[in-house]
XYZ file of C-alpha atoms in Angstrom:
342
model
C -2.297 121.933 -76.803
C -4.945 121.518 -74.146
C -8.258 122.642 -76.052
C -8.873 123.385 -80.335
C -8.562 126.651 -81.339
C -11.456 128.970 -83.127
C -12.086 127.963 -86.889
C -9.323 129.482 -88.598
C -9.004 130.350 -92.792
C -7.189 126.809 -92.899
C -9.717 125.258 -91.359
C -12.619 126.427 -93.422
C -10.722 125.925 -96.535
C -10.689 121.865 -95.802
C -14.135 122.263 -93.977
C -15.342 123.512 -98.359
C -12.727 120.671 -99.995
C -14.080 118.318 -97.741
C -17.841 118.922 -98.741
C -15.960 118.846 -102.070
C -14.954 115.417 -101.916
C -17.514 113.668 -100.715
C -18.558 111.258 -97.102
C -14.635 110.017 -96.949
C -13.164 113.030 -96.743
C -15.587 114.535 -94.463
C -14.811 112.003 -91.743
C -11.079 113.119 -92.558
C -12.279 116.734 -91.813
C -14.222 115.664 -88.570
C -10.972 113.724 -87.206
C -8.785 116.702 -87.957
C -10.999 119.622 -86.791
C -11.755 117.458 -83.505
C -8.943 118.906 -81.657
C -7.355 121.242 -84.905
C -4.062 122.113 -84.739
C -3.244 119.481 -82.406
C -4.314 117.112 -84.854
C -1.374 117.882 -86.915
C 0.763 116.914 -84.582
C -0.355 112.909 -85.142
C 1.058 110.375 -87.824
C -0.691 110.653 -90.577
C -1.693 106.650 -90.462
C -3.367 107.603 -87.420
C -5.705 110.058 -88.795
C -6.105 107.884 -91.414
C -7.523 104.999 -89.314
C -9.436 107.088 -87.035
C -11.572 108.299 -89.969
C -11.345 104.880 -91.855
C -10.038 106.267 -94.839
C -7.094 105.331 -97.022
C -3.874 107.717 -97.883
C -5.381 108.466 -101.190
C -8.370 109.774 -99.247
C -6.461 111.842 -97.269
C -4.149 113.358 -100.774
C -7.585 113.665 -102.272
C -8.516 116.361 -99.515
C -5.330 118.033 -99.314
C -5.303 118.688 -103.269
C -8.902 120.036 -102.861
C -7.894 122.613 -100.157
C -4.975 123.808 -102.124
C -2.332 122.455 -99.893
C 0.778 119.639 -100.515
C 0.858 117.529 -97.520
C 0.510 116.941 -94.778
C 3.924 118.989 -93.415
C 2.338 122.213 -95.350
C -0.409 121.833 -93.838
C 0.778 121.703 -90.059
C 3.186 124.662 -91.736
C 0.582 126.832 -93.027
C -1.119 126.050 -89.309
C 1.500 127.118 -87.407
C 1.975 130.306 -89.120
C -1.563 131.492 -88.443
C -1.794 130.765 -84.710
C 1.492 131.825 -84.322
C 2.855 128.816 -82.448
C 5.157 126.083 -83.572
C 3.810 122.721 -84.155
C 5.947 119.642 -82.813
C 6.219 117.438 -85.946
C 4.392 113.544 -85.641
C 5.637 110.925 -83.428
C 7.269 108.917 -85.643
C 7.503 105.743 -83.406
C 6.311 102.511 -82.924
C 6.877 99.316 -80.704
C 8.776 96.817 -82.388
C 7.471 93.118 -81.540
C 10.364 91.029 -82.613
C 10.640 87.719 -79.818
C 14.484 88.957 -79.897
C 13.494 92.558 -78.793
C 13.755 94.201 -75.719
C 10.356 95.056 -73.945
C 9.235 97.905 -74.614
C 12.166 98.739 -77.496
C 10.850 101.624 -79.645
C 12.632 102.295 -83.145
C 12.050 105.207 -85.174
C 10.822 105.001 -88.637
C 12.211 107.858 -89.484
C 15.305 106.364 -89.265
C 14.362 103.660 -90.885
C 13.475 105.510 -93.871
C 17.017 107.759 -93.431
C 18.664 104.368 -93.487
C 16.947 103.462 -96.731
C 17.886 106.584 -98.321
C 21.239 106.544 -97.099
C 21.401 102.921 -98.683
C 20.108 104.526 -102.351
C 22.492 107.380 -102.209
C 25.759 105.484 -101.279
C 25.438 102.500 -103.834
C 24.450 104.041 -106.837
C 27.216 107.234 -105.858
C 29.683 104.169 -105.632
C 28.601 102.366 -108.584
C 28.962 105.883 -110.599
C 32.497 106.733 -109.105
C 33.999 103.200 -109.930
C 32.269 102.710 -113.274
C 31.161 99.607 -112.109
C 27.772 99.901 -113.538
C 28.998 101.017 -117.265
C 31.041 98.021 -117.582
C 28.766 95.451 -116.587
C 26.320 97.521 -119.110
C 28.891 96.840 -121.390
C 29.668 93.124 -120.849
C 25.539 92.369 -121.165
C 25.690 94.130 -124.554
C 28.708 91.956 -126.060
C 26.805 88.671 -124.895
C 25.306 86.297 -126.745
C 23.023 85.152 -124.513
C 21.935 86.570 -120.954
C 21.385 84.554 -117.976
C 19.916 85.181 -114.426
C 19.782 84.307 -111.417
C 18.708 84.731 -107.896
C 17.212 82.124 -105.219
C 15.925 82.551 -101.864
C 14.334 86.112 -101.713
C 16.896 87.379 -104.089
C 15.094 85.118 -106.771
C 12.259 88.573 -106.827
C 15.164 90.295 -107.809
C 15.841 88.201 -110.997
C 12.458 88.068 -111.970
C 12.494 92.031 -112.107
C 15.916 92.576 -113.911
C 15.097 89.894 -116.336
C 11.817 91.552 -117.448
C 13.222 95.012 -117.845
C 16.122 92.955 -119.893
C 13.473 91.321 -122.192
C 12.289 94.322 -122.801
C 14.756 96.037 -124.744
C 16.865 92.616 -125.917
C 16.934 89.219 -126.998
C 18.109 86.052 -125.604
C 17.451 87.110 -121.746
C 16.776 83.590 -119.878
C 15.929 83.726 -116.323
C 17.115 80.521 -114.680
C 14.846 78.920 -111.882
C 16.315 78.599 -108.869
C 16.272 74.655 -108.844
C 18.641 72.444 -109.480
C 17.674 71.153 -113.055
C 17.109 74.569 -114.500
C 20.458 75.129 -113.313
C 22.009 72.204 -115.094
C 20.273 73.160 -118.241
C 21.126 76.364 -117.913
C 24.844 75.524 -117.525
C 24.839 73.134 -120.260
C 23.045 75.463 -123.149
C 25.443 78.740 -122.065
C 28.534 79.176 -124.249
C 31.765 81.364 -123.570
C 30.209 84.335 -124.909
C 27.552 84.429 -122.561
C 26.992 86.583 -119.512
C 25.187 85.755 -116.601
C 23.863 88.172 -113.881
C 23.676 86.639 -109.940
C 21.990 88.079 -106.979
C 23.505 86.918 -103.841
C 22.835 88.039 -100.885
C 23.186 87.079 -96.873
C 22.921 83.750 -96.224
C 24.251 83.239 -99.100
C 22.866 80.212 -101.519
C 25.071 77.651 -102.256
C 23.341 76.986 -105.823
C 23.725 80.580 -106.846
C 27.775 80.002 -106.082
C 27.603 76.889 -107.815
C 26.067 78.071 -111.081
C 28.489 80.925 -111.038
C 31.397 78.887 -110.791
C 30.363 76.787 -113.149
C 29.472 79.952 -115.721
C 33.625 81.192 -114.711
C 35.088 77.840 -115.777
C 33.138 78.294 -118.813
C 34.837 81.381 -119.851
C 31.106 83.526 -119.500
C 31.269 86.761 -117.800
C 29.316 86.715 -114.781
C 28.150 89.851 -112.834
C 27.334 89.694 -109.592
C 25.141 92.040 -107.596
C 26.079 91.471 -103.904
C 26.401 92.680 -100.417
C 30.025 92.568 -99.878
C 33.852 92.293 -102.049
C 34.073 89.508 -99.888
C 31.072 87.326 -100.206
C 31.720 83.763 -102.000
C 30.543 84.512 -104.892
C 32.837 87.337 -106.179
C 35.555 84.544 -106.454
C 33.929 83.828 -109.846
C 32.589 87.116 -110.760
C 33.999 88.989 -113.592
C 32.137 92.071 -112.293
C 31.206 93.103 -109.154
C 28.356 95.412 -108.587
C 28.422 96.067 -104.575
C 25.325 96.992 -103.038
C 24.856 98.181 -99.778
C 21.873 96.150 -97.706
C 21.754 97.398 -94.455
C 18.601 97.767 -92.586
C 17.080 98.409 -89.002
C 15.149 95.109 -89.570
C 15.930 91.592 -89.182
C 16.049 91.608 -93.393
C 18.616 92.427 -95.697
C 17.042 96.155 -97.570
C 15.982 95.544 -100.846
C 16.187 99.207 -101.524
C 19.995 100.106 -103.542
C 19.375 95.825 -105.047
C 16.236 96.752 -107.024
C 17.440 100.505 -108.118
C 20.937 99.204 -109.183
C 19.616 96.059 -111.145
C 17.213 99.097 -112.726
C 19.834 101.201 -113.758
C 22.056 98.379 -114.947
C 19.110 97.149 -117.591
C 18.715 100.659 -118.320
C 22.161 101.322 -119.833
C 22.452 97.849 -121.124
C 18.891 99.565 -123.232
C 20.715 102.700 -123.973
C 23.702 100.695 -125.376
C 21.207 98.550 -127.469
C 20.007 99.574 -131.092
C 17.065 97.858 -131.491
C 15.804 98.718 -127.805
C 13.431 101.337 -128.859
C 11.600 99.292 -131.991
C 11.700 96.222 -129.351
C 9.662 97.926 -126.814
C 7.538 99.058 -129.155
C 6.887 96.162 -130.619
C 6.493 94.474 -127.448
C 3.667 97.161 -126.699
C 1.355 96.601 -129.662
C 1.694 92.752 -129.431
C 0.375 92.684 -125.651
C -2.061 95.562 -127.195
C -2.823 92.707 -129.405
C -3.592 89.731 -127.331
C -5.685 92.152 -124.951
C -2.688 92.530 -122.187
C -3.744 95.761 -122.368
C -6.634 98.293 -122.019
C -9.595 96.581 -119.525
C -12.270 95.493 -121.957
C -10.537 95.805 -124.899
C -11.235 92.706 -127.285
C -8.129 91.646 -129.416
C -9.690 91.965 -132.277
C -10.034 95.594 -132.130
C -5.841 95.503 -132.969
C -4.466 96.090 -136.492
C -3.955 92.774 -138.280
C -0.623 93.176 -139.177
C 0.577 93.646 -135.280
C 2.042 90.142 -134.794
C 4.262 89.959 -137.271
C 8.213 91.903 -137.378
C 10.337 92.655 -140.823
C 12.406 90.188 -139.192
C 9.604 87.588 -138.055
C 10.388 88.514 -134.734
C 6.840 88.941 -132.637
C 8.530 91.038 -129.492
C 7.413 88.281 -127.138
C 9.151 88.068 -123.963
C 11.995 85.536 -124.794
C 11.710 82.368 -122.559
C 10.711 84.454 -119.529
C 9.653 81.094 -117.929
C 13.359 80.429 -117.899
C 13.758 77.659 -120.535
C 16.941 77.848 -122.760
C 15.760 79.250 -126.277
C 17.305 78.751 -129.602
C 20.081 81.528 -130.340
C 19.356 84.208 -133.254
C 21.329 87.055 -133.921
C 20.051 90.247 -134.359
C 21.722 93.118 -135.420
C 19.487 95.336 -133.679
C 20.671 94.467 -130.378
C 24.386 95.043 -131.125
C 26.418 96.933 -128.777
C 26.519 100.663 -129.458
C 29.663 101.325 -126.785
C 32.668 102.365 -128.477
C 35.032 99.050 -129.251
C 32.471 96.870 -128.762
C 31.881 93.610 -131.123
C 29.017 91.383 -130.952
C 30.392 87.754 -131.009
C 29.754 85.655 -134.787
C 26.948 83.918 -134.648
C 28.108 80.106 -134.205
């Protein structure tokens, strides 16, 4: 579109949310009346830096004027001038050494691969029951292990605090070789340990695995492939799908199906609900929470439990803990028996 059309209703009604909203948002307005509608037809994060403002700037504005995004807004646009609107260039240059000059990828199709990642894992995971099982197997343990190294060792950090959470006895293991012989000499046959491994695949994360199979633990491993080295000693196999359009493995389907995992091993767990709650007025307690909010302000009584328990995270630094049994935390699927405590 060669030149900017007259001031339309649109237009005025973010001209009045911009005044609205205050200096930000009126540099918004300036970039996008400039040359209005053909504005709409850049990537957002080019507006954005053109007016130096950030995207909560820009959702700020929109909500002011009445209007979604940014798509409704070239929408609404494109109905009142009666022409259609070509939607943003959604490309950029890619400057990887082992790229082609000039190579362009599309992050559109980035994000469809992402998406397509999400959908297919946890759809597979549902379909083969995968997910319930393993659920199942954390819930009869006596004491849960994890662990990830390399990049994957994010991903064990995460699952074991949304474990912690809503159970006892959750230990994340270090990805080092004498938290892994500590770990491997404190677990016990009824134990279950959860693995992240991932392409290139760690040798320790094998080796702790193996070592957690010959023990007679149940070990569930989240992982790109049925054929990667470490399902060999896996007693369940979560399969995740990691492809991407850049030189990394996606993260995407790892995180949501370690998510959903802790979140049925929760729903299977009694004492999940008191737990968290406990957990939240203890933090409320030491000031975790709340910005300026002195501990004393809590109720006296918060740190202690009917069973002396304070809700802490257990060992979240990874160190093997002394084993307690709670009842609270027994399994709730049908034919399930927590082990005797030993």
């Amino acid at each position: 579109m060669s030149r900017p059309l007259a001031p339309t209703s649109t237009l005025e009604l973010l001209r009045a949310a911009a005044e609205l909203c205050g200096p930000t948002a009126q540099r918004l307005f300036a970039v996008l009346a400039e040359d209005y509608p053909a504005s709409l037809e850049r990537r957002p994060g080019q507006l954005l830096r053109a007016a130096r403002a950030t995207a909560a700037d820009l959702d700020g504005l929109l909500a002011a004027a009445g209007v979604a995004s940014t798509d409704d807004l070239r929408m609404l646009a494109a109905r009142e001038i009666g022409l259609r609107l070509a939607e943003p260039d959604l490309r950029f240059t890619s400057r990887e050494p082992q790229s082609e000059p000039r190579e362009r990828s599309a992050l559109r199709r980035m994000i469809t691969t992402e998406e397509d990642n999400l959908r297919r894992t946890l759809a597979d995971l549902q379909a083969n029951g995968a997910l319930e099982v393993a659920a199942a197997a954390l819930l009869r343990a006596r004491r849960r292990w994890v662990l990830g190294d390399l990049k994957s060792a994010g991903y064990a950090s995460l699952l074991t605090s949304d474990l912690t959470s809503s159970m006892r006895d959750v230990f994340l293991v270090q990805p080092a070789t004498g938290a892994a012989v500590n770990a491997i000499s404190d677990a016990h046959a009824d134990d279950a340990l959860v693995v992240f491994s991932f392409r290139n695949y760690s040798r320790l994360t094998v080796d702790v695995a193996r070592e957690f199979h010959v023990l007679g633990a149940s070990v569930i491993a989240l992982t790109d492939s049925y054929t990667s080295p470490v399902c060999s000693f896996a007693s369940h196999v979560l399969a995740v799908d990691t492809r991407s359009e850049s030189p990394h493995h996606s993260p995407t389907a790892v995180v949501a199906a370690a998510h959903v995992l802790a979140a049925l091993a929760a729903a299977g767990a009694k004492g999940a609900a008191r737990r968290s709650r406990r957990r939240t007025e203890v933090f409320r307690s030491l000031g975790s929470y709340g910005l300026g909010r002195p501990a004393s302000d809590a109720a006296p009584d918060t740190l202690g439990d009917a069973d002396g328990a304070t809700g802490l995270p257990a060992t979240a630094a990874g160190a093997p803990g002394t084993y307690a049994p709670d009842a609270a935390d027994s399994p709730s699927f049908p034919g399930d028996r927590r082990p005797p405590a030993r």
